[in-house]
Amino acid sequence: MPRYLQATTERFPVAGSFTISRGSRTHADVVTCTIHDGSLAGRGECVPYPRYGESIEGVIADIEAMADAVSNGLTRAELQKAMKPGAARNAVDCALWDLEAKTSGKSVADLVLGAAAKPLVTAYTISLGEPETMAAKAAENAARPLLKIKTGTESDEARLRAVRAAAPDARIIIDANEGWNDGNIEYYLRLAAELKISLIEQPLPADKDDILARIEHPVLICADESVHSTRDLEGLRNRYDAINIKLDKTGGLTEALAMKAEADRLGYTVMVGCMLGTSLGMAPAIFAAQGTAFADVDGPLLLAEDRQPGLIYEGSLVYPPKPDLWG
């Protein structure tokens, strides 16, 4: 039987709700691509993101459009030219990686690293909320070594101070999700330095971040919505100190690995992040995040229910996937 492709959608409930400056979610909708080859199957998961003009229906259509090419033996290298970066290509690319591991008898760790992957410390995300609510959540997780707090409003100072007081020993990442502006960015940067924040993700809208080239950076500033693929990196060097590589933006592990190598060459601090998805979506990112300064692959920890089998988390330590999950 020739190779064939399937695309399906699944919904997983969030533990409570997940809130950023653009809104709240009570569930994670993911699209899974499965490529069958005889008795073997490779899987990849993606999360369509409306911020980038993506929808569940559009991503499924884009994946299904590759059915004939997959049946005819499409390679990962050919895929990079056949599809644009984004969630749909991520699902197909990761399914091809998983299938390659299964058909070759070599794990993705063997294929990518030539050695076993190591466990990673992941950030743990605290949703945007009232200062007291965020502080309570930070206190509950104060023993975690790395927290990521969602901000991005005109009144974030109380939130930042409350979280830092509740978790005095944790390293903290701020993710403003494009919510600050030219009028408050310098004040918040100085405040972040005072509070010993480790990294600030995407403080300004992606199309309004010119000021970052003209002001001091007392804290590392990380591009997220401003960076999607390797070709973006050179032009951002005067604005950002770090980049957030997400497989749903790059269009898969293949491009993520190339992007990481170029970011290292250009001197960026590298963070590997994630969308709100399951262990299947996080698993490939574990390999991209090996050796990076920051890993944010906590999606399953924010869900009320993950797929099984899933990744193994011990506190904030996440272990590489076992073959029955991915890779």
Short mmCIF file of C-alpha atoms in Angstrom, two decimals:
data_model
loop_
_atom_site.label_atom_id
_atom_site.label_comp_id
_atom_site.label_asym_id
_atom_site.label_seq_id
_atom_site.Cartn_x
_atom_site.Cartn_y
_atom_site.Cartn_z
CA MET A 1 0.00 0.00 0.00
CA PRO A 2 1.49 3.41 -0.94
CA ARG A 3 2.01 6.13 1.59
CA TYR A 4 -1.03 8.18 2.38
CA LEU A 5 -1.76 11.20 4.53
CA GLN A 6 -4.54 12.03 6.97
CA ALA A 7 -5.33 15.30 8.77
CA THR A 8 -7.59 15.38 11.82
CA THR A 9 -8.52 17.94 14.45
CA GLU A 10 -8.71 17.34 18.19
CA ARG A 11 -9.70 19.47 21.18
CA PHE A 12 -8.08 19.32 24.61
CA PRO A 13 -9.42 21.23 27.64
CA VAL A 14 -7.22 23.79 29.37
CA ALA A 15 -6.78 23.62 33.14
CA GLY A 16 -8.88 26.65 34.05
CA SER A 17 -8.22 29.19 31.32
CA PHE A 18 -5.21 30.49 29.41
CA THR A 19 -5.13 34.28 29.07
CA ILE A 20 -2.78 36.57 27.17
CA SER A 21 -3.13 40.21 26.13
CA ARG A 22 -5.14 39.16 23.04
CA GLY A 23 -7.77 37.09 24.89
CA SER A 24 -8.56 33.91 26.82
CA ARG A 25 -8.92 30.25 25.84
CA THR A 26 -10.52 27.33 27.63
CA HIS A 27 -9.36 24.64 25.21
CA ALA A 28 -6.57 23.88 22.74
CA ASP A 29 -7.55 22.97 19.19
CA VAL A 30 -4.80 21.03 17.43
CA VAL A 31 -4.43 19.50 13.98
CA THR A 32 -2.67 16.15 13.67
CA CYS A 33 -1.08 14.95 10.45
CA THR A 34 -0.51 11.20 10.13
CA ILE A 35 1.49 9.70 7.27
CA HIS A 36 0.89 5.96 6.86
CA ASP A 37 3.43 3.70 5.16
CA GLY A 38 2.38 0.07 5.33
CA SER A 39 2.21 -0.92 8.98
CA LEU A 40 4.11 2.19 10.12
CA ALA A 41 2.82 5.71 10.71
CA GLY A 42 4.46 9.02 11.52
CA ARG A 43 2.61 11.81 13.31
CA GLY A 44 2.98 15.55 13.68
CA GLU A 45 0.85 18.08 15.56
CA CYS A 46 0.33 21.77 14.92
CA VAL A 47 -1.69 24.62 16.39
CA PRO A 48 -3.20 27.05 13.84
CA TYR A 49 -2.77 30.60 15.10
CA PRO A 50 -5.25 33.33 14.07
CA ARG A 51 -2.60 36.01 14.75
CA TYR A 52 -0.82 34.69 11.66
CA GLY A 53 -3.98 34.36 9.59
CA GLU A 54 -4.36 30.63 10.21
CA SER A 55 -7.50 28.61 10.91
CA ILE A 56 -8.26 24.96 11.58
CA GLU A 57 -10.01 24.63 8.22
CA GLY A 58 -7.26 26.38 6.29
CA VAL A 59 -4.48 24.34 7.86
CA ILE A 60 -6.28 21.05 7.20
CA ALA A 61 -6.78 22.09 3.58
CA ASP A 62 -3.09 22.99 3.24
CA ILE A 63 -2.05 19.63 4.70
CA GLU A 64 -4.45 17.65 2.52
CA ALA A 65 -3.15 19.48 -0.55
CA MET A 66 0.12 17.62 -0.02
CA ALA A 67 -1.51 14.17 -0.19
CA ASP A 68 -0.36 13.32 -3.72
CA ALA A 69 3.17 14.57 -3.10
CA VAL A 70 3.40 12.50 0.08
CA SER A 71 2.12 9.42 -1.74
CA ASN A 72 4.85 9.99 -4.34
CA GLY A 73 7.60 10.01 -1.69
CA LEU A 74 7.89 13.70 -0.76
CA THR A 75 11.07 14.32 1.25
CA ARG A 76 11.57 16.83 4.04
CA ALA A 77 13.91 18.86 1.82
CA GLU A 78 11.27 19.02 -0.91
CA LEU A 79 8.62 19.94 1.65
CA GLN A 80 10.47 23.14 2.57
CA LYS A 81 9.92 24.41 -0.97
CA ALA A 82 6.46 22.95 -1.46
CA MET A 83 4.82 24.62 1.56
CA LYS A 84 5.19 28.02 3.21
CA PRO A 85 6.37 28.27 6.84
CA GLY A 86 3.59 27.85 9.36
CA ALA A 87 1.47 25.38 11.25
CA ALA A 88 0.49 23.17 8.31
CA ARG A 89 4.07 22.56 7.21
CA ASN A 90 5.03 21.89 10.83
CA ALA A 91 2.57 19.02 11.08
CA VAL A 92 3.71 17.44 7.81
CA ASP A 93 7.42 17.97 8.53
CA CYS A 94 7.19 16.41 11.99
CA ALA A 95 5.17 13.49 10.63
CA LEU A 96 7.93 12.87 8.09
CA TRP A 97 10.58 12.99 10.84
CA ASP A 98 8.60 10.51 12.94
CA LEU A 99 8.09 8.19 9.97
CA GLU A 100 11.78 8.40 9.05
CA ALA A 101 12.71 7.35 12.57
CA LYS A 102 10.33 4.41 12.46
CA THR A 103 11.37 3.19 9.00
CA SER A 104 15.11 3.62 9.57
CA GLY A 105 15.20 2.19 13.08
CA LYS A 106 17.10 5.29 14.19
CA SER A 107 15.61 7.72 16.69
CA VAL A 108 15.28 11.42 15.92
CA ALA A 109 17.95 11.92 18.59
CA ASP A 110 20.29 9.76 16.49
CA LEU A 111 19.34 11.60 13.31
CA VAL A 112 19.64 15.12 14.76
CA LEU A 113 22.16 14.88 17.57
CA GLY A 114 24.06 11.68 17.02
CA ALA A 115 23.56 11.10 20.74
CA ALA A 116 20.79 10.80 23.31
CA ALA A 117 18.78 13.94 24.00
CA LYS A 118 18.95 15.35 27.52
CA PRO A 119 16.11 16.40 29.82
CA LEU A 120 15.35 20.14 29.79
CA VAL A 121 14.18 22.68 32.32
CA THR A 122 11.07 24.27 30.86
CA ALA A 123 9.50 27.58 31.74
CA TYR A 124 6.09 27.39 33.40
CA THR A 125 3.56 29.94 32.17
CA ILE A 126 1.36 32.09 34.39
CA SER A 127 -1.61 33.58 32.53
CA LEU A 128 -2.47 37.25 32.49
CA GLY A 129 -4.77 38.19 35.35
CA GLU A 130 -5.18 40.53 38.28
CA PRO A 131 -1.97 41.06 40.29
CA GLU A 132 -3.29 39.09 43.26
CA THR A 133 -4.30 36.15 41.08
CA MET A 134 -0.95 36.07 39.30
CA ALA A 135 0.92 36.39 42.59
CA ALA A 136 -1.00 33.46 44.06
CA LYS A 137 -0.16 31.32 41.03
CA ALA A 138 3.49 32.42 41.22
CA ALA A 139 3.64 31.54 44.92
CA GLU A 140 2.17 28.12 44.13
CA ASN A 141 4.97 27.58 41.61
CA ALA A 142 7.75 29.54 43.32
CA ALA A 143 9.96 26.45 43.58
CA ARG A 144 10.10 26.14 39.80
CA PRO A 145 13.40 27.49 38.46
CA LEU A 146 11.88 29.37 35.49
CA LEU A 147 8.53 31.15 35.29
CA LYS A 148 7.02 32.90 32.30
CA ILE A 149 4.44 35.55 33.05
CA LYS A 150 1.97 36.93 30.55
CA THR A 151 1.66 40.72 30.54
CA GLY A 152 1.00 43.33 27.87
CA THR A 153 -1.29 45.98 29.34
CA GLU A 154 -0.95 49.61 30.34
CA SER A 155 -0.95 48.61 34.01
CA ASP A 156 1.62 45.81 34.30
CA GLU A 157 3.78 47.24 37.07
CA ALA A 158 1.60 45.86 39.88
CA ARG A 159 1.60 42.45 38.20
CA LEU A 160 5.36 42.36 37.82
CA ARG A 161 6.05 43.45 41.38
CA ALA A 162 3.48 41.02 42.80
CA VAL A 163 4.90 38.05 40.89
CA ARG A 164 8.49 38.87 41.78
CA ALA A 165 7.57 39.19 45.48
CA ALA A 166 5.75 35.86 45.35
CA ALA A 167 8.62 34.04 43.60
CA PRO A 168 11.79 35.82 44.74
CA ASP A 169 14.22 33.08 43.68
CA ALA A 170 12.81 32.05 40.28
CA ARG A 171 14.19 33.26 36.99
CA ILE A 172 11.39 35.10 35.23
CA ILE A 173 10.53 35.66 31.58
CA ILE A 174 8.02 38.37 30.70
CA ASP A 175 5.88 37.78 27.61
CA ALA A 176 4.07 40.96 26.65
CA ASN A 177 2.56 39.50 23.44
CA GLU A 178 2.98 42.81 21.56
CA GLY A 179 1.04 44.65 24.28
CA TRP A 180 3.38 47.54 25.15
CA ASN A 181 4.08 50.68 23.15
CA ASP A 182 6.63 53.43 22.52
CA GLY A 183 5.26 55.39 25.46
CA ASN A 184 5.87 52.76 28.15
CA ILE A 185 8.55 50.45 26.78
CA GLU A 186 11.52 52.22 28.37
CA TYR A 187 9.81 52.44 31.75
CA TYR A 188 8.97 48.75 31.71
CA LEU A 189 12.51 47.84 30.64
CA ARG A 190 13.93 49.73 33.61
CA LEU A 191 11.39 48.09 35.92
CA ALA A 192 12.27 44.67 34.54
CA ALA A 193 15.95 45.31 35.21
CA GLU A 194 15.12 46.38 38.77
CA LEU A 195 13.17 43.15 39.29
CA LYS A 196 15.99 41.05 37.79
CA ILE A 197 13.89 39.74 34.91
CA SER A 198 15.88 37.40 32.66
CA LEU A 199 14.15 37.96 29.30
CA ILE A 200 11.32 39.99 27.75
CA GLU A 201 9.44 38.47 24.83
CA GLN A 202 7.95 40.62 22.08
CA PRO A 203 7.14 43.77 24.04
CA LEU A 204 5.95 45.72 20.98
CA PRO A 205 3.82 44.94 17.92
CA ALA A 206 5.87 43.23 15.22
CA ASP A 207 5.32 46.13 12.80
CA LYS A 208 6.02 48.81 15.40
CA ASP A 209 9.29 47.71 16.98
CA ASP A 210 11.68 50.22 15.35
CA ILE A 211 12.30 51.97 18.68
CA LEU A 212 14.11 48.87 19.95
CA ALA A 213 17.05 49.84 17.72
CA ARG A 214 17.36 53.23 19.43
CA ILE A 215 16.96 52.51 23.14
CA GLU A 216 19.01 50.70 25.75
CA HIS A 217 18.33 47.06 26.53
CA PRO A 218 18.94 46.58 30.25
CA VAL A 219 17.20 43.19 29.88
CA LEU A 220 17.46 40.79 26.94
CA ILE A 221 14.66 41.43 24.44
CA CYS A 222 13.40 38.40 22.52
CA ALA A 223 11.63 38.40 19.15
CA ASP A 224 8.59 36.16 18.88
CA GLU A 225 5.90 37.49 16.56
CA SER A 226 8.64 39.44 14.73
CA VAL A 227 10.58 36.31 13.72
CA HIS A 228 9.32 33.33 11.75
CA SER A 229 12.15 31.78 9.76
CA THR A 230 15.88 31.86 9.18
CA ARG A 231 15.68 34.63 6.60
CA ASP A 232 14.29 37.04 9.22
CA LEU A 233 17.29 36.86 11.52
CA GLU A 234 19.79 39.16 9.85
CA GLY A 235 17.39 42.09 9.71
CA LEU A 236 16.50 41.93 13.41
CA ARG A 237 20.01 42.12 14.86
CA ASN A 238 19.77 45.80 15.85
CA ARG A 239 16.39 45.34 17.59
CA TYR A 240 16.53 42.02 19.40
CA ASP A 241 19.03 40.17 21.57
CA ALA A 242 17.23 36.82 21.47
CA ILE A 243 14.79 34.89 19.31
CA ASN A 244 11.97 32.50 20.13
CA ILE A 245 11.93 29.53 17.75
CA LYS A 246 8.52 27.87 17.57
CA LEU A 247 7.96 24.98 15.21
CA ASP A 248 4.49 26.24 14.33
CA LYS A 249 6.10 29.45 13.05
CA THR A 250 9.12 27.95 11.30
CA GLY A 251 7.08 25.21 9.70
CA GLY A 252 8.67 22.24 11.39
CA LEU A 253 11.76 20.79 13.02
CA THR A 254 13.77 20.92 9.79
CA GLU A 255 13.64 24.71 9.52
CA ALA A 256 13.87 25.12 13.31
CA LEU A 257 17.23 23.36 13.35
CA ALA A 258 18.52 25.51 10.49
CA MET A 259 17.24 28.63 12.23
CA LYS A 260 18.91 27.67 15.49
CA ALA A 261 22.25 27.16 13.75
CA GLU A 262 22.06 30.56 12.06
CA ALA A 263 20.93 32.28 15.27
CA ASP A 264 23.93 30.82 17.07
CA ARG A 265 26.20 32.07 14.28
CA LEU A 266 24.76 35.57 14.54
CA GLY A 267 25.13 35.66 18.31
CA TYR A 268 21.49 35.58 19.38
CA THR A 269 20.37 34.06 22.65
CA VAL A 270 18.01 31.26 21.65
CA MET A 271 14.72 30.25 23.21
CA VAL A 272 12.61 27.38 21.89
CA GLY A 273 8.95 27.95 22.62
CA CYS A 274 5.57 26.42 21.87
CA MET A 275 1.93 27.07 21.22
CA LEU A 276 -0.72 25.69 23.54
CA GLY A 277 -0.73 22.04 22.49
CA THR A 278 -0.19 18.47 23.62
CA SER A 279 2.89 16.34 24.18
CA LEU A 280 2.88 15.36 20.50
CA GLY A 281 3.39 19.00 19.57
CA MET A 282 6.08 19.53 22.22
CA ALA A 283 8.10 16.39 21.45
CA PRO A 284 9.95 17.64 18.34
CA ALA A 285 10.75 20.91 20.11
CA ILE A 286 12.68 18.97 22.75
CA PHE A 287 15.30 18.22 20.09
CA ALA A 288 15.43 21.78 18.81
CA ALA A 289 15.86 23.05 22.38
CA GLN A 290 18.93 20.97 23.20
CA GLY A 291 21.68 23.36 24.31
CA THR A 292 19.59 26.54 24.15
CA ALA A 293 19.48 29.19 26.88
CA PHE A 294 15.72 28.92 27.39
CA ALA A 295 13.10 26.24 26.75
CA ASP A 296 9.38 26.91 26.98
CA VAL A 297 7.66 23.60 26.24
CA ASP A 298 5.09 23.55 29.02
CA GLY A 299 1.96 23.22 26.87
CA PRO A 300 0.86 19.89 28.38
CA LEU A 301 1.27 21.27 31.91
CA LEU A 302 -1.40 23.87 31.12
CA LEU A 303 -3.94 21.31 29.91
CA ALA A 304 -6.54 19.54 32.01
CA GLU A 305 -5.95 16.48 29.84
CA ASP A 306 -2.98 15.55 27.63
CA ARG A 307 -2.86 12.82 24.99
CA GLN A 308 -1.54 9.44 26.08
CA PRO A 309 1.20 8.45 26.07
CA GLY A 310 2.64 11.89 26.75
CA LEU A 311 5.90 13.49 27.73
CA ILE A 312 7.19 12.85 31.23
CA TYR A 313 7.44 15.96 33.39
CA GLU A 314 9.01 15.99 36.85
CA GLY A 315 8.26 19.46 38.13
CA SER A 316 9.80 21.71 35.48
CA LEU A 317 12.07 18.99 34.12
CA VAL A 318 10.82 17.47 30.87
CA TYR A 319 12.29 14.29 29.44
CA PRO A 320 12.81 13.50 25.74
CA PRO A 321 9.90 11.64 24.14
CA LYS A 322 9.76 7.89 24.03
CA PRO A 323 9.26 6.30 20.60
CA ASP A 324 5.64 5.39 21.28
CA LEU A 325 4.89 9.14 21.44
CA TRP A 326 7.17 10.51 18.71
CA GLY A 327 10.59 10.13 17.19
#
